[in-house]
PDB file of C-alpha atoms in Angstrom:
ATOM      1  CA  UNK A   1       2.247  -8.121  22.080  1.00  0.00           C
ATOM      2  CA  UNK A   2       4.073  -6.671  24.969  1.00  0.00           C
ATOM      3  CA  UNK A   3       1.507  -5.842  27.861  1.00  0.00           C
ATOM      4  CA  UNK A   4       2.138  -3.271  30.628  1.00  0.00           C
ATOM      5  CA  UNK A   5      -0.248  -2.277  33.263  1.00  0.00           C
ATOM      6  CA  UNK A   6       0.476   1.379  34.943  1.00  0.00           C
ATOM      7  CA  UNK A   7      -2.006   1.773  37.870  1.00  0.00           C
ATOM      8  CA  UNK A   8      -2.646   5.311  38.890  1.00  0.00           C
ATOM      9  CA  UNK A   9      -2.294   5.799  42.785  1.00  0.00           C
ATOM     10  CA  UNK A  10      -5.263   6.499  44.720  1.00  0.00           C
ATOM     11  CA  UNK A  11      -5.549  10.355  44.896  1.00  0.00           C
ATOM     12  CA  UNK A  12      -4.449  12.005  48.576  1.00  0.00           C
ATOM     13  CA  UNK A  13      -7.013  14.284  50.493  1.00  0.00           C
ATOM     14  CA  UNK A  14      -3.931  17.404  49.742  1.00  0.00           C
ATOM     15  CA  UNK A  15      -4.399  18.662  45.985  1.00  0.00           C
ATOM     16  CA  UNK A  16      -0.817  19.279  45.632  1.00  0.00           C
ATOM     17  CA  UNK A  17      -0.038  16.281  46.792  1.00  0.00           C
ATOM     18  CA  UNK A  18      -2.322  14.642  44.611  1.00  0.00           C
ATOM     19  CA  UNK A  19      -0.874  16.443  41.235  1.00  0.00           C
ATOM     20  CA  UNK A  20       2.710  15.519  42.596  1.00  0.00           C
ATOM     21  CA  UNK A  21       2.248  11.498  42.879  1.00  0.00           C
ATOM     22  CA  UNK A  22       0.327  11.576  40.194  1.00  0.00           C
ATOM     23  CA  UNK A  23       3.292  13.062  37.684  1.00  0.00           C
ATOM     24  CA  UNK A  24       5.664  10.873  39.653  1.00  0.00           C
ATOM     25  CA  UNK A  25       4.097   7.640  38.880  1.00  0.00           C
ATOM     26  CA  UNK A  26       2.948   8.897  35.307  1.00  0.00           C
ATOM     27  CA  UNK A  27       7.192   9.175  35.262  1.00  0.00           C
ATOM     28  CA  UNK A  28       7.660   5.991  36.351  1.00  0.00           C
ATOM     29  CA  UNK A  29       5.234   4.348  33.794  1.00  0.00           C
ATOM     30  CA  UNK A  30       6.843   5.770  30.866  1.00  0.00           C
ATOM     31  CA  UNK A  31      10.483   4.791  32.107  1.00  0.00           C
ATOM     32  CA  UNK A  32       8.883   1.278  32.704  1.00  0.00           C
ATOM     33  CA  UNK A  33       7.262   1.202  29.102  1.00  0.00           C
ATOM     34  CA  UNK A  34      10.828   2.349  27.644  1.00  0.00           C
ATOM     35  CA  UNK A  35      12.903  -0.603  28.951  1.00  0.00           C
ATOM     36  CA  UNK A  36      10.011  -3.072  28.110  1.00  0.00           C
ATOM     37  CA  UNK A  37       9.254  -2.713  24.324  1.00  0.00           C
ATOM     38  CA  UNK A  38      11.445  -3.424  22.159  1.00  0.00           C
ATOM     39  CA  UNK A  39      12.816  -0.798  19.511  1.00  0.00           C
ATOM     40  CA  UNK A  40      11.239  -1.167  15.777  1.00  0.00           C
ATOM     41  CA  UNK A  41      13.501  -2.726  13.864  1.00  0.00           C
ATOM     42  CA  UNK A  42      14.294  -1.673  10.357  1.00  0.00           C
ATOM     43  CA  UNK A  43      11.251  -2.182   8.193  1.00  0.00           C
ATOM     44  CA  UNK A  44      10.578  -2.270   4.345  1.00  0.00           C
ATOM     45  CA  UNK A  45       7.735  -0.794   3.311  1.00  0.00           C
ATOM     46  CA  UNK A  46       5.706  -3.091   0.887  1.00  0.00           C
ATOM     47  CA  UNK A  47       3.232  -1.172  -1.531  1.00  0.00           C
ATOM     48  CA  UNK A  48      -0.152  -3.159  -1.356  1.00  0.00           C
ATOM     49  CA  UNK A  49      -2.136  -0.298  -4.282  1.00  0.00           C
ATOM     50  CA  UNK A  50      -6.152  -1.276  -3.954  1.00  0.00           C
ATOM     51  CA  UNK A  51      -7.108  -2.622  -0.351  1.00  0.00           C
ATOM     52  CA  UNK A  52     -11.438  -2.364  -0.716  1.00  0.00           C
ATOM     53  CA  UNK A  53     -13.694  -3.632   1.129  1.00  0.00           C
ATOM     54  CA  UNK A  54     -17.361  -4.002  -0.740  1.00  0.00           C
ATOM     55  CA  UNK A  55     -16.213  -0.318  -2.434  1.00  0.00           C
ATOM     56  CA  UNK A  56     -19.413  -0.519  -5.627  1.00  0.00           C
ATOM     57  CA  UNK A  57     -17.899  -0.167  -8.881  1.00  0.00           C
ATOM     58  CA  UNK A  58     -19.782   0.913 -12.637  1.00  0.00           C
ATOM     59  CA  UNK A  59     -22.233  -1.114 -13.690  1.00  0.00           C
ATOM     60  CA  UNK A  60     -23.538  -2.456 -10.221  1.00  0.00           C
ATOM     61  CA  UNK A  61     -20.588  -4.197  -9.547  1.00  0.00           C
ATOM     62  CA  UNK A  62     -18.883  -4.860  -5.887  1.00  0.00           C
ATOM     63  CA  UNK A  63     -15.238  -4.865  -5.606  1.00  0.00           C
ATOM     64  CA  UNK A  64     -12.446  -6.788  -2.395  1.00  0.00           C
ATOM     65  CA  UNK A  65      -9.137  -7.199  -1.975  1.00  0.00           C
ATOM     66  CA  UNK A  66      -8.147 -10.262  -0.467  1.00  0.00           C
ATOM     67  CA  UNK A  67      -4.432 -11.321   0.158  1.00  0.00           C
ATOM     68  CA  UNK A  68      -2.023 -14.166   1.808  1.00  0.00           C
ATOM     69  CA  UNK A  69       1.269 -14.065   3.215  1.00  0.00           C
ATOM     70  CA  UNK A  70       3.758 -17.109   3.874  1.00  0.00           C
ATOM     71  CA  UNK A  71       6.388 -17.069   6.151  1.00  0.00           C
ATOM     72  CA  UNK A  72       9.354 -19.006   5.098  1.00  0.00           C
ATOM     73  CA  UNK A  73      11.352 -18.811   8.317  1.00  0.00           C
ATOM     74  CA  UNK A  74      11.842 -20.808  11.686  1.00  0.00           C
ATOM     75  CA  UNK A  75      12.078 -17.506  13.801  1.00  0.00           C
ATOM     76  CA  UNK A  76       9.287 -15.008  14.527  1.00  0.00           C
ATOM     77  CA  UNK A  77       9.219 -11.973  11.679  1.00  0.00           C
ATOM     78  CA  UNK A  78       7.351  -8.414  12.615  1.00  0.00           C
ATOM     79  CA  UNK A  79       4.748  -7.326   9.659  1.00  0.00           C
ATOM     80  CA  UNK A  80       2.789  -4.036  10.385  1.00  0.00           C
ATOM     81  CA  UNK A  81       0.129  -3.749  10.356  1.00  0.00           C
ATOM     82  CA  UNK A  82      -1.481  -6.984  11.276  1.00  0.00           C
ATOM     83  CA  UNK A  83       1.230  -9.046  12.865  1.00  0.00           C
ATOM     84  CA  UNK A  84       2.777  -8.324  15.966  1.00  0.00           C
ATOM     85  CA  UNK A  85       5.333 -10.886  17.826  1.00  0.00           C
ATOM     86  CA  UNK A  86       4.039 -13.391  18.700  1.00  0.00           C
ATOM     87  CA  UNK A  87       1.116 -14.091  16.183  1.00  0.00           C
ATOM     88  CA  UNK A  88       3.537 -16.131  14.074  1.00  0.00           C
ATOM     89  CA  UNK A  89       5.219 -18.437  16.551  1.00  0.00           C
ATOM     90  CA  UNK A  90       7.164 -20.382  13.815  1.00  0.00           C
ATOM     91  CA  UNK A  91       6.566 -23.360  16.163  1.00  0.00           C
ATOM     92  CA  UNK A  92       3.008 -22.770  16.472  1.00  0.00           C
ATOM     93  CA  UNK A  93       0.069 -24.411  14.383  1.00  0.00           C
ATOM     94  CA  UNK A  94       0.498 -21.698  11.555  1.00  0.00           C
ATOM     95  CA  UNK A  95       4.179 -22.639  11.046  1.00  0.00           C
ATOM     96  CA  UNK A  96       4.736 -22.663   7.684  1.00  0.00           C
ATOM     97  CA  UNK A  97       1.155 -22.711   6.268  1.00  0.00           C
ATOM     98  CA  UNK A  98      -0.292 -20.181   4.151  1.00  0.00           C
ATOM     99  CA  UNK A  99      -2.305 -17.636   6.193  1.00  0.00           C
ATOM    100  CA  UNK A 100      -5.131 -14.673   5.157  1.00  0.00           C
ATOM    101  CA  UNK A 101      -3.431 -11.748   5.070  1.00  0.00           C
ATOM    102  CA  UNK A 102      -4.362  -8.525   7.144  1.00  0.00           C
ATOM    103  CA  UNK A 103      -4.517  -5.004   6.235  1.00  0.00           C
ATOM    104  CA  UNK A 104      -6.296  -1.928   7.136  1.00  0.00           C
ATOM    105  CA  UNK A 105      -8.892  -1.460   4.550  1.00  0.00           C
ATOM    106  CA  UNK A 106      -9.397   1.955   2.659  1.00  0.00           C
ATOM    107  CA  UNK A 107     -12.161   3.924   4.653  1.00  0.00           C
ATOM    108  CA  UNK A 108     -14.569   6.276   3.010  1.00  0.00           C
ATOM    109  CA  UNK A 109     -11.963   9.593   2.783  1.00  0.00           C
ATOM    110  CA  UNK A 110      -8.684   7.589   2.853  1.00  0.00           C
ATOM    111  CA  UNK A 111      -6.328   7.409  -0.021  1.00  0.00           C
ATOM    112  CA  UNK A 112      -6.273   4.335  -1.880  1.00  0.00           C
ATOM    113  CA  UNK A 113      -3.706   1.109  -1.362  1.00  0.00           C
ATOM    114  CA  UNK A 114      -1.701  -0.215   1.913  1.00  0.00           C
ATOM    115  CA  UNK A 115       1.805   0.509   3.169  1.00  0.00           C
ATOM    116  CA  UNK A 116       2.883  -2.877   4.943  1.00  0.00           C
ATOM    117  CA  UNK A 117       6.263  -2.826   6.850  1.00  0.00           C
ATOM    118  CA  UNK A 118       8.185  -5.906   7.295  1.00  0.00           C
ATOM    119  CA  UNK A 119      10.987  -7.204   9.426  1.00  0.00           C
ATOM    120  CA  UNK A 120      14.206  -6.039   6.567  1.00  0.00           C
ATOM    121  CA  UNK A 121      15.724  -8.579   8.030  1.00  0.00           C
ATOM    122  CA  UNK A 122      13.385 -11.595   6.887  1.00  0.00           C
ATOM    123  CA  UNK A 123      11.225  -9.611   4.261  1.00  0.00           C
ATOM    124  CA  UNK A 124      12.871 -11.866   1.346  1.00  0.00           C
ATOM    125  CA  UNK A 125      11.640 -14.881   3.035  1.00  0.00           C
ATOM    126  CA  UNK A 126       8.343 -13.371   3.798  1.00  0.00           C
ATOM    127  CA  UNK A 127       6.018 -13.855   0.490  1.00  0.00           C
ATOM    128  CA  UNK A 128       2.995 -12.222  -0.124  1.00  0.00           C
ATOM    129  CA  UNK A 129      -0.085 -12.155  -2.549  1.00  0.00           C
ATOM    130  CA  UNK A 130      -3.355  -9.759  -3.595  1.00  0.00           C
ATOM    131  CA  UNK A 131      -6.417 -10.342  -5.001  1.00  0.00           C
ATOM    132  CA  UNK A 132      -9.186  -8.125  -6.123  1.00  0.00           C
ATOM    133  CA  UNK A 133     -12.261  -9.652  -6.312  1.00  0.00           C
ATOM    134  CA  UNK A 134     -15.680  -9.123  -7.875  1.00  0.00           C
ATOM    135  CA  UNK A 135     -18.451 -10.067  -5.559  1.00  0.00           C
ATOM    136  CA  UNK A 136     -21.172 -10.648  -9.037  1.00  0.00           C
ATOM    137  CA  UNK A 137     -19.338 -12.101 -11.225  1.00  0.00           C
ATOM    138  CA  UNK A 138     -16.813 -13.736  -9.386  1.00  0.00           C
ATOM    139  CA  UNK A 139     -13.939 -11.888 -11.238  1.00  0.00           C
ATOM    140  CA  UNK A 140     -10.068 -12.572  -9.887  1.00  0.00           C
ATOM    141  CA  UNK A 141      -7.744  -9.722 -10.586  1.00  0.00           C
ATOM    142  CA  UNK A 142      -4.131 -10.735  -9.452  1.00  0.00           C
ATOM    143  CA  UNK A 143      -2.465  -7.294  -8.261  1.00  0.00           C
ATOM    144  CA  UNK A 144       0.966  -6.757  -7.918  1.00  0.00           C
ATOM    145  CA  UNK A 145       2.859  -6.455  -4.287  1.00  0.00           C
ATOM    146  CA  UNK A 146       5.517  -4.252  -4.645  1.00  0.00           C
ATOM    147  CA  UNK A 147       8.498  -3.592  -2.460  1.00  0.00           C
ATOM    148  CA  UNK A 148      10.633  -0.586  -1.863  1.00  0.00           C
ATOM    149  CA  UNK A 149      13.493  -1.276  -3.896  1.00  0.00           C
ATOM    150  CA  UNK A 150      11.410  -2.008  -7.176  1.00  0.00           C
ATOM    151  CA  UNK A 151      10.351   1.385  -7.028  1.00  0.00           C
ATOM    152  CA  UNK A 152      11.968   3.875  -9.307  1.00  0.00           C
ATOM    153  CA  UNK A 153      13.744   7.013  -8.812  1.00  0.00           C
ATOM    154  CA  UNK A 154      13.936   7.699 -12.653  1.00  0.00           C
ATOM    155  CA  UNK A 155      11.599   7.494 -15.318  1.00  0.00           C
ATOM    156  CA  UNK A 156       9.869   4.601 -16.539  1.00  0.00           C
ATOM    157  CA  UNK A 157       7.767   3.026 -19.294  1.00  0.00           C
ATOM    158  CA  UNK A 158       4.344   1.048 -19.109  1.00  0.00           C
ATOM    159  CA  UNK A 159       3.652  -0.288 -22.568  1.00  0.00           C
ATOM    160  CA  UNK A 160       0.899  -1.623 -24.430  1.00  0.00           C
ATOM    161  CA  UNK A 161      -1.569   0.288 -23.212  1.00  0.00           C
ATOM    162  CA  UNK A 162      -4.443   0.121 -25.553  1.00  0.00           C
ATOM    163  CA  UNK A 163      -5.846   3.630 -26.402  1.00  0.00           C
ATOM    164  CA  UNK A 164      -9.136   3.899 -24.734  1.00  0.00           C
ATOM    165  CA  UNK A 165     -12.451   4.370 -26.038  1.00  0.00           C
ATOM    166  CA  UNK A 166     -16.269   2.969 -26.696  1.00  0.00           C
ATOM    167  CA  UNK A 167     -15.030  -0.026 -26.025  1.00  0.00           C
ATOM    168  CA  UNK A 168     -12.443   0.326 -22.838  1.00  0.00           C
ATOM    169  CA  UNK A 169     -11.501   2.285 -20.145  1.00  0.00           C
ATOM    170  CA  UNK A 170      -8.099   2.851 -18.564  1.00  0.00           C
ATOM    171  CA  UNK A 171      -6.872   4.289 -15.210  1.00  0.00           C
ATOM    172  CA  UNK A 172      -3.442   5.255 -14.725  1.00  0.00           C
ATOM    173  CA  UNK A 173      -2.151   4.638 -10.868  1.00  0.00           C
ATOM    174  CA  UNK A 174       0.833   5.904  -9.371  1.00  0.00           C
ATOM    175  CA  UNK A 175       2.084   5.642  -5.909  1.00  0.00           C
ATOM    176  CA  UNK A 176       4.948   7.078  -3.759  1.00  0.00           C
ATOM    177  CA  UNK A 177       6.127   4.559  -0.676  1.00  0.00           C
ATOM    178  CA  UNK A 178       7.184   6.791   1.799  1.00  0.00           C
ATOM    179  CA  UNK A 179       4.266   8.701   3.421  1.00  0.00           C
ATOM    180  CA  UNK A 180       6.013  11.646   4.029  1.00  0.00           C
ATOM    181  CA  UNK A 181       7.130  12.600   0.847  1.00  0.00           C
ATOM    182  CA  UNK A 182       5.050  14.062  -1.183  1.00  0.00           C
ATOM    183  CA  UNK A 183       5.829  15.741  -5.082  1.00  0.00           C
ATOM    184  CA  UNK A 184       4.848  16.160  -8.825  1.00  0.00           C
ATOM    185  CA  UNK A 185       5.368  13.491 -11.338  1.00  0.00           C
ATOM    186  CA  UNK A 186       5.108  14.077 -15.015  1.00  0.00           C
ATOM    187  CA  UNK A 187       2.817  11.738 -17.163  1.00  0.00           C
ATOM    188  CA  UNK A 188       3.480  11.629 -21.252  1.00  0.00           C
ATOM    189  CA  UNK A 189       2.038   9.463 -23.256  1.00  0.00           C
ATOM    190  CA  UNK A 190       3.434   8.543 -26.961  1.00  0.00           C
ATOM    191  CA  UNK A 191       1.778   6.218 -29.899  1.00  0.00           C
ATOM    192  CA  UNK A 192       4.014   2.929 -30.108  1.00  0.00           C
ATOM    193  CA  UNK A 193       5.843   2.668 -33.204  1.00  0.00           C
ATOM    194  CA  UNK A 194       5.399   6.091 -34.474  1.00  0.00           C
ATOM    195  CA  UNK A 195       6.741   7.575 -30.980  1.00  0.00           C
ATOM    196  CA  UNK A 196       4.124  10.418 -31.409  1.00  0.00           C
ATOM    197  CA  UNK A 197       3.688  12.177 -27.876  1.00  0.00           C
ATOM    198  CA  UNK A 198      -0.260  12.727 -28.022  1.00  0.00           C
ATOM    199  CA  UNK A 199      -0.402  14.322 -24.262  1.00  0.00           C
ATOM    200  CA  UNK A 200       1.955  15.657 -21.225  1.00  0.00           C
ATOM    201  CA  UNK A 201       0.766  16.340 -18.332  1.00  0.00           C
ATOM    202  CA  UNK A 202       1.293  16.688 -14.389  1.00  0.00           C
ATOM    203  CA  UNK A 203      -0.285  15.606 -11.637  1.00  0.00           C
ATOM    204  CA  UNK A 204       0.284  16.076  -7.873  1.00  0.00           C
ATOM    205  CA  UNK A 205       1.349  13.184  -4.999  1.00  0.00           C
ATOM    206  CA  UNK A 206      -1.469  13.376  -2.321  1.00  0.00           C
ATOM    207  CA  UNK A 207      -2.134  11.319   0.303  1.00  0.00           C
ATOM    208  CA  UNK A 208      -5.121  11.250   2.998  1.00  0.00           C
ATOM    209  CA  UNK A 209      -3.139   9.522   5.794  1.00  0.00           C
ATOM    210  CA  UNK A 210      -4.397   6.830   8.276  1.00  0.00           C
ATOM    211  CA  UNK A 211      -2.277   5.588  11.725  1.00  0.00           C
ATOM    212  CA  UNK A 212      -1.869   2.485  12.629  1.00  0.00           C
ATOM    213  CA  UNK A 213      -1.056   2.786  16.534  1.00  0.00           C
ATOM    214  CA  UNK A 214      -0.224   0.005  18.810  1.00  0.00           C
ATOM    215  CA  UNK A 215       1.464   0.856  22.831  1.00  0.00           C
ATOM    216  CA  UNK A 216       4.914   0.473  21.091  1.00  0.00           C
ATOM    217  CA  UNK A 217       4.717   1.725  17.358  1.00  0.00           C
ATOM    218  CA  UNK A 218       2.763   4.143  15.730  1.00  0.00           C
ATOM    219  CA  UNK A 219       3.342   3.913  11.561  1.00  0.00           C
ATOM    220  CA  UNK A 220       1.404   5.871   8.519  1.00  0.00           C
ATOM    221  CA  UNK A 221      -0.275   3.286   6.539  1.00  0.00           C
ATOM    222  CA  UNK A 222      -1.544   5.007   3.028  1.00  0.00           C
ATOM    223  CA  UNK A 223       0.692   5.731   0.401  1.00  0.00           C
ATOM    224  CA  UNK A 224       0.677   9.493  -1.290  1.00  0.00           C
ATOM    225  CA  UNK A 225      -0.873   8.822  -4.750  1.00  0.00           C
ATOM    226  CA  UNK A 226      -2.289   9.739  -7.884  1.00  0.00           C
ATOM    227  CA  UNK A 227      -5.333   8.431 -10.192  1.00  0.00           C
ATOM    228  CA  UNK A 228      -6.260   9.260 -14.050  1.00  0.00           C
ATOM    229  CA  UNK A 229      -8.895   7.760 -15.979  1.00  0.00           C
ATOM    230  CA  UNK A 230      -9.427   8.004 -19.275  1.00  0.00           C
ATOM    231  CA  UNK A 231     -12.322   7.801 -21.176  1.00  0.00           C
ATOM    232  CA  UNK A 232     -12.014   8.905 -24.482  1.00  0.00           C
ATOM    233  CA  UNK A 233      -9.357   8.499 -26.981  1.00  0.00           C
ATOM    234  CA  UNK A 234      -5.821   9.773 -26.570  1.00  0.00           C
ATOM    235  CA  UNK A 235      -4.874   9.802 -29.757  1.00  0.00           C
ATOM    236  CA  UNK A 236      -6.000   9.395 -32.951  1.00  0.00           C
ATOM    237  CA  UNK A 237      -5.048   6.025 -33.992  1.00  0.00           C
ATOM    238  CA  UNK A 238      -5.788   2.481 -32.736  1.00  0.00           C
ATOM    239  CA  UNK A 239      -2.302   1.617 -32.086  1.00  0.00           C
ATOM    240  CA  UNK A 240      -1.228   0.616 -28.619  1.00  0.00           C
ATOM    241  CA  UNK A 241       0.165   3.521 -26.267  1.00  0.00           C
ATOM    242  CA  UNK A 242       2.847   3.859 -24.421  1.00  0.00           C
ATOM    243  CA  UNK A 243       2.952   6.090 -20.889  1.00  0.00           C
ATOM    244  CA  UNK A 244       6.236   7.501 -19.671  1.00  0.00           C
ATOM    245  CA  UNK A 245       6.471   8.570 -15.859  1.00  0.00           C
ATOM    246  CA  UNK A 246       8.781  11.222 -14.827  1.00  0.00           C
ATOM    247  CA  UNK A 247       8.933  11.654 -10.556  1.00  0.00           C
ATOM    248  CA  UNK A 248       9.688  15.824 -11.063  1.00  0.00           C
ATOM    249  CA  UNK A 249      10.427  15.895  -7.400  1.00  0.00           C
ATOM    250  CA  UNK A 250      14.110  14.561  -5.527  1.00  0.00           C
ATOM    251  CA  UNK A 251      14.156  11.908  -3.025  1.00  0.00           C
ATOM    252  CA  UNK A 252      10.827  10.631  -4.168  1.00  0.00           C
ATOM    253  CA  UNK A 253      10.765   7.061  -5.754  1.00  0.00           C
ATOM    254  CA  UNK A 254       6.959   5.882  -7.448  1.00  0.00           C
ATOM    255  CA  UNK A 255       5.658   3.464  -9.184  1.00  0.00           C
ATOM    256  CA  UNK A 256       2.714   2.747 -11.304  1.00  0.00           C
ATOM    257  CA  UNK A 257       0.612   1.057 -13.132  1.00  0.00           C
ATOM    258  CA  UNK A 258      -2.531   1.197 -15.638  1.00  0.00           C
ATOM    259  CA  UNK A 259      -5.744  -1.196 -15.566  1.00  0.00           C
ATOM    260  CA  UNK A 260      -7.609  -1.369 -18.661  1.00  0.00           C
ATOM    261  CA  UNK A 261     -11.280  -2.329 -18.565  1.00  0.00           C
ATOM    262  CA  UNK A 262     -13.824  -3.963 -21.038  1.00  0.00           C
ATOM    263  CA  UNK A 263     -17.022  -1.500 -21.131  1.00  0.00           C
ATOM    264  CA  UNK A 264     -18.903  -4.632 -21.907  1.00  0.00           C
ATOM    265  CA  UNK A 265     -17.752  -7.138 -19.673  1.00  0.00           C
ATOM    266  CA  UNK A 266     -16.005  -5.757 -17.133  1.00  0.00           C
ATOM    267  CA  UNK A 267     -12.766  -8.020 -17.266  1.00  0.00           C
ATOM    268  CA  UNK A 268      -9.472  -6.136 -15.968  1.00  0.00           C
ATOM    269  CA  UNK A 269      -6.482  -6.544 -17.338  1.00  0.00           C
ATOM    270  CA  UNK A 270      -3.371  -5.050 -15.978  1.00  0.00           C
ATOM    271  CA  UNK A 271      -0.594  -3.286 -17.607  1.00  0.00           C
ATOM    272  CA  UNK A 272       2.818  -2.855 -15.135  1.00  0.00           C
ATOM    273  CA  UNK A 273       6.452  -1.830 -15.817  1.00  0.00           C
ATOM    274  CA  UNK A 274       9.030  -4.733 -16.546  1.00  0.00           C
TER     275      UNK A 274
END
């Protein structure tokens, strides 16, 4: 990280003259912190969608997201937040070794999940990985990473969804990757094979937004989203479901996904678009 000490002159006996050093050298520190850090370069943004620390879950159980990264590459690469130049000197002792990945954790009041920006320039060589983990039963829920461009400006399907009930529980996640963009998306669900739509409905983008601040770059880190869990039954049938995802509002890509939970044991499975 790029260090720069601005000392503040010892204030004069004359007021005026005080305030007028003090804006000159308060001028001169900000000139000075211009030509030293660098400009960011172009970043993608990189959806990580559950980052929990210890968050309690139903039935007494404890849920964290653990991740890696690996860093194909003999030059330096930028990731924010987490990594700032030089923490991966490619000919350093981490050179090409798989390292724990850092994120901001979701605080009590944040919206869900963790925007990561990467170097566009190496972000295909940079890989990355995300675990959920269950602190009782030592449950290991591989969740996806997803960047920018598999996000989807048009609708899109998640299939076999089974309908819930007495026996599981589903929650249908959605997520928009820029911060500042926030919109409408419309949800309908349909009965595979039949093609029966059983419910429509919308639901709003939101987003509870968290900085991540360093001297040089200041970036929002959570992602606008939207949650829906269902309980009950959808329809009236035990076929599988399928959920279509409209983004109602321009300029606004999303992506989604639905988890699907045993009431008895607790496993998660995952259900993603393809």
């Amino acid at each position: 990280m790029h260090r720069i000490e601005c000392r503040t002159p010892a204030a004069p006996t004359d007021m005026k003259k005080s305030i007028a050093t003090f804006i000159v050298a308060a001028a001169e520190c900000l000139s000075l912190t211009a030509q030293v850090l660098p400009p960011l370069p172009e970043m993608e943004r990189i959806l990580l969608p559950i980052t929990v620390s210890n968050v309690p879950g139903a039935f007494r159980t404890v849920w964290s997201s653990q991740g890696s990264v690996f860093r194909d590459l003999d030059t330096p690469v930028l990731i924010l937040p987490g990594c700032e130049q030089p923490c991966d000197n490619p000919n350093g002792p981490t050179a090409r070794r798989t390292l724990p990945l850092d994120f901001p954790r979701t605080q009590p009041g944040d919206t869900n999940g963790t925007i990561l920006y990467v170097e566009r320039a190496s972000s295909d060589q940079v890989f990355l990985s995300l675990r959920l983990l269950e602190a009782l039963t030592g449950q290991s829920i591989q969740l996806p990473v997803v960047r920018e461009r598999f996000f989807f400006s048009h609708k899109f399907q998640i299939l076999d969804v089974p309908n819930p009930g007495s026996g599981t529980r589903i929650t249908l996640r959605l997520y928009g990757i820029d911060p500042n963009v926030l919109g409408r998306i419309e949800v309908r669900v349909y009965v595979q094979g039949s093609e029966q739509l059983v419910q429509d409905a919308v639901y709003d983008l939101t987003v509870v937004q968290r900085l991540y601040s360093t001297l040089a770059y200041t970036l929002p880190v959570r992602p606008p989203t939207a949650e829906v869990s269902y309980y009950s039954p959808i329809a009236a049938t035990s076929d599988l479901l399928r959920f279509e995802v409209v983004p109602l509002t321009s300029a606004m890509p999303v992506w989604g996904f639905v988890s699907v939970t045993d009431n008895l044991t607790q496993r998660v499975t995952l259900r993603t678009p393809h």
